[in-house]
mmCIF file of C-alpha atoms in Angstrom:
data_model
loop_
_atom_site.group_PDB
_atom_site.id
_atom_site.type_symbol
_atom_site.label_atom_id
_atom_site.label_comp_id
_atom_site.label_asym_id
_atom_site.label_seq_id
_atom_site.Cartn_x
_atom_site.Cartn_y
_atom_site.Cartn_z
ATOM 1 C CA UNK A 1 83.884 89.638 61.745
ATOM 2 C CA UNK A 2 83.641 93.466 61.450
ATOM 3 C CA UNK A 3 83.352 93.881 65.316
ATOM 4 C CA UNK A 4 86.518 91.611 65.613
ATOM 5 C CA UNK A 5 88.274 93.808 62.906
ATOM 6 C CA UNK A 6 87.779 96.671 65.277
ATOM 7 C CA UNK A 7 84.623 98.623 64.074
ATOM 8 C CA UNK A 8 82.017 99.713 66.484
ATOM 9 C CA UNK A 9 78.433 98.878 66.332
ATOM 10 C CA UNK A 10 77.613 102.268 64.614
ATOM 11 C CA UNK A 11 80.585 101.734 61.988
ATOM 12 C CA UNK A 12 79.257 98.153 61.206
ATOM 13 C CA UNK A 13 75.551 99.590 60.669
ATOM 14 C CA UNK A 14 77.214 102.150 58.309
ATOM 15 C CA UNK A 15 79.185 99.705 56.437
ATOM 16 C CA UNK A 16 76.034 97.529 55.994
ATOM 17 C CA UNK A 17 73.819 100.342 54.993
ATOM 18 C CA UNK A 18 76.198 101.908 52.468
ATOM 19 C CA UNK A 19 77.933 98.961 51.125
ATOM 20 C CA UNK A 20 75.525 95.786 51.527
ATOM 21 C CA UNK A 21 77.622 93.894 48.907
ATOM 22 C CA UNK A 22 80.171 93.582 51.763
ATOM 23 C CA UNK A 23 77.755 90.841 53.405
ATOM 24 C CA UNK A 24 78.106 88.718 50.216
ATOM 25 C CA UNK A 25 81.784 88.555 50.423
ATOM 26 C CA UNK A 26 83.687 85.361 51.707
ATOM 27 C CA UNK A 27 85.310 85.984 55.066
ATOM 28 C CA UNK A 28 88.028 83.411 54.119
ATOM 29 C CA UNK A 29 88.519 84.221 50.410
ATOM 30 C CA UNK A 30 87.898 87.965 50.268
ATOM 31 C CA UNK A 31 87.898 89.806 53.682
ATOM 32 C CA UNK A 32 90.654 88.023 55.558
ATOM 33 C CA UNK A 33 93.072 88.286 52.598
ATOM 34 C CA UNK A 34 92.408 91.867 51.940
ATOM 35 C CA UNK A 35 92.950 92.799 55.590
ATOM 36 C CA UNK A 36 96.157 90.830 55.558
ATOM 37 C CA UNK A 37 97.170 92.598 52.327
ATOM 38 C CA UNK A 38 96.663 96.018 53.731
ATOM 39 C CA UNK A 39 98.577 95.008 56.973
ATOM 40 C CA UNK A 40 101.331 93.585 54.685
ATOM 41 C CA UNK A 41 101.839 96.817 52.997
ATOM 42 C CA UNK A 42 102.234 98.698 56.131
ATOM 43 C CA UNK A 43 98.683 99.962 57.070
ATOM 44 C CA UNK A 44 98.084 99.186 61.025
ATOM 45 C CA UNK A 45 95.323 97.309 62.289
ATOM 46 C CA UNK A 46 93.743 100.479 63.609
ATOM 47 C CA UNK A 47 94.008 102.012 60.254
ATOM 48 C CA UNK A 48 92.585 99.166 58.509
ATOM 49 C CA UNK A 49 89.511 99.320 60.615
ATOM 50 C CA UNK A 50 89.247 102.984 59.918
ATOM 51 C CA UNK A 51 89.599 102.323 55.990
ATOM 52 C CA UNK A 52 86.908 99.748 56.068
ATOM 53 C CA UNK A 53 84.623 101.969 58.313
ATOM 54 C CA UNK A 54 85.147 104.925 55.834
ATOM 55 C CA UNK A 55 85.365 103.074 52.546
ATOM 56 C CA UNK A 56 83.968 99.610 52.682
ATOM 57 C CA UNK A 57 84.369 98.836 48.998
ATOM 58 C CA UNK A 58 87.980 98.294 49.741
ATOM 59 C CA UNK A 59 87.114 94.864 51.146
ATOM 60 C CA UNK A 60 86.098 93.898 47.574
ATOM 61 C CA UNK A 61 88.784 94.976 45.553
ATOM 62 C CA UNK A 62 90.797 92.390 43.785
ATOM 63 C CA UNK A 63 94.349 92.068 45.328
ATOM 64 C CA UNK A 64 95.999 90.711 42.144
ATOM 65 C CA UNK A 65 94.275 93.015 39.749
ATOM 66 C CA UNK A 66 93.707 96.110 41.600
ATOM 67 C CA UNK A 67 95.432 96.597 44.801
ATOM 68 C CA UNK A 68 98.947 95.299 43.910
ATOM 69 C CA UNK A 69 99.387 97.209 40.586
ATOM 70 C CA UNK A 70 98.524 100.506 42.258
ATOM 71 C CA UNK A 71 100.545 99.835 45.142
ATOM 72 C CA UNK A 72 103.610 99.139 42.841
ATOM 73 C CA UNK A 73 102.897 102.509 41.240
ATOM 74 C CA UNK A 74 102.500 104.219 44.556
ATOM 75 C CA UNK A 75 105.600 102.657 46.215
ATOM 76 C CA UNK A 76 107.628 103.680 43.186
ATOM 77 C CA UNK A 77 106.533 107.406 43.471
ATOM 78 C CA UNK A 78 106.447 107.665 47.349
ATOM 79 C CA UNK A 79 108.221 104.709 48.942
ATOM 80 C CA UNK A 80 106.317 102.090 51.216
ATOM 81 C CA UNK A 81 105.886 104.034 54.303
ATOM 82 C CA UNK A 82 104.200 107.150 52.716
ATOM 83 C CA UNK A 83 102.166 104.907 50.364
ATOM 84 C CA UNK A 84 100.911 102.752 53.225
ATOM 85 C CA UNK A 85 99.777 106.172 55.074
ATOM 86 C CA UNK A 86 98.200 107.435 51.854
ATOM 87 C CA UNK A 87 96.223 104.203 51.473
ATOM 88 C CA UNK A 88 95.273 104.447 55.175
ATOM 89 C CA UNK A 89 94.196 107.920 54.966
ATOM 90 C CA UNK A 90 92.485 107.744 51.776
ATOM 91 C CA UNK A 91 91.424 104.162 51.004
ATOM 92 C CA UNK A 92 89.442 105.264 47.743
ATOM 93 C CA UNK A 93 92.721 105.630 46.078
ATOM 94 C CA UNK A 94 92.607 101.893 45.406
ATOM 95 C CA UNK A 95 89.349 102.374 43.559
ATOM 96 C CA UNK A 96 90.485 104.647 41.166
ATOM 97 C CA UNK A 97 91.783 103.276 37.658
ATOM 98 C CA UNK A 98 95.401 102.641 37.238
ATOM 99 C CA UNK A 99 95.430 104.834 34.135
ATOM 100 C CA UNK A 100 93.780 107.762 36.088
ATOM 101 C CA UNK A 101 96.437 107.269 39.005
ATOM 102 C CA UNK A 102 99.277 107.019 36.437
ATOM 103 C CA UNK A 103 98.402 110.090 34.380
ATOM 104 C CA UNK A 104 97.640 112.289 37.364
ATOM 105 C CA UNK A 105 100.907 111.240 39.048
ATOM 106 C CA UNK A 106 102.868 111.980 35.962
ATOM 107 C CA UNK A 107 101.150 115.370 35.651
ATOM 108 C CA UNK A 108 101.957 116.189 39.174
ATOM 109 C CA UNK A 109 105.378 114.877 38.857
ATOM 110 C CA UNK A 110 106.224 117.319 36.090
ATOM 111 C CA UNK A 111 105.122 120.078 38.447
ATOM 112 C CA UNK A 112 106.893 118.886 41.521
ATOM 113 C CA UNK A 113 103.594 118.523 43.276
ATOM 114 C CA UNK A 114 103.262 114.579 43.589
ATOM 115 C CA UNK A 115 102.224 115.102 47.272
ATOM 116 C CA UNK A 116 98.859 116.229 46.073
ATOM 117 C CA UNK A 117 97.768 113.019 44.427
ATOM 118 C CA UNK A 118 95.298 111.840 47.048
ATOM 119 C CA UNK A 119 93.732 115.235 47.212
ATOM 120 C CA UNK A 120 93.376 115.618 43.360
ATOM 121 C CA UNK A 121 92.073 111.998 42.673
ATOM 122 C CA UNK A 122 88.290 112.968 43.256
ATOM 123 C CA UNK A 123 88.659 115.899 41.012
ATOM 124 C CA UNK A 124 86.727 115.398 37.570
ATOM 125 C CA UNK A 125 89.007 115.063 34.451
ATOM 126 C CA UNK A 126 87.899 118.591 33.373
ATOM 127 C CA UNK A 127 88.633 119.944 36.797
ATOM 128 C CA UNK A 128 91.942 118.311 37.062
ATOM 129 C CA UNK A 129 92.977 119.496 33.603
ATOM 130 C CA UNK A 130 91.914 123.055 34.079
ATOM 131 C CA UNK A 131 93.716 123.307 37.616
ATOM 132 C CA UNK A 132 96.977 121.582 36.349
ATOM 133 C CA UNK A 133 97.297 121.704 32.601
ATOM 134 C CA UNK A 134 95.287 124.873 31.544
ATOM 135 C CA UNK A 135 98.199 127.346 32.670
ATOM 136 C CA UNK A 136 100.629 125.526 30.516
ATOM 137 C CA UNK A 137 98.548 126.175 27.377
ATOM 138 C CA UNK A 138 98.198 129.742 28.272
ATOM 139 C CA UNK A 139 101.820 130.376 28.473
ATOM 140 C CA UNK A 140 102.660 129.130 24.988
#
């Protein structure tokens, strides 16, 4: 199934080695619906294959409880086209908590820096706070 998705032999080996839980997911109940959902939000087939190859846990994310609420947030902030590209380029964004996404997006929006969202999601809370909030407190 991973080959049919467009992954190479090397990519399939990496997926299985780094995320063996993918092997336990149902093709019909998990894998196909997740891929279809990604296609429906505007991620191309090639981009889906790349997202799975670079971040296999995306296949195990709940569409209803995880992906859809985050996508609504991203679509509201960036529109559908840019959001789809963000998901394609940085699939781990769907793995962060909704609260983390919301808070960071609001801080970045207050600074007119929302386009930095994907780049700052991996920062620790302390590093994010120092980088984007510390200067506000020093100015007061």
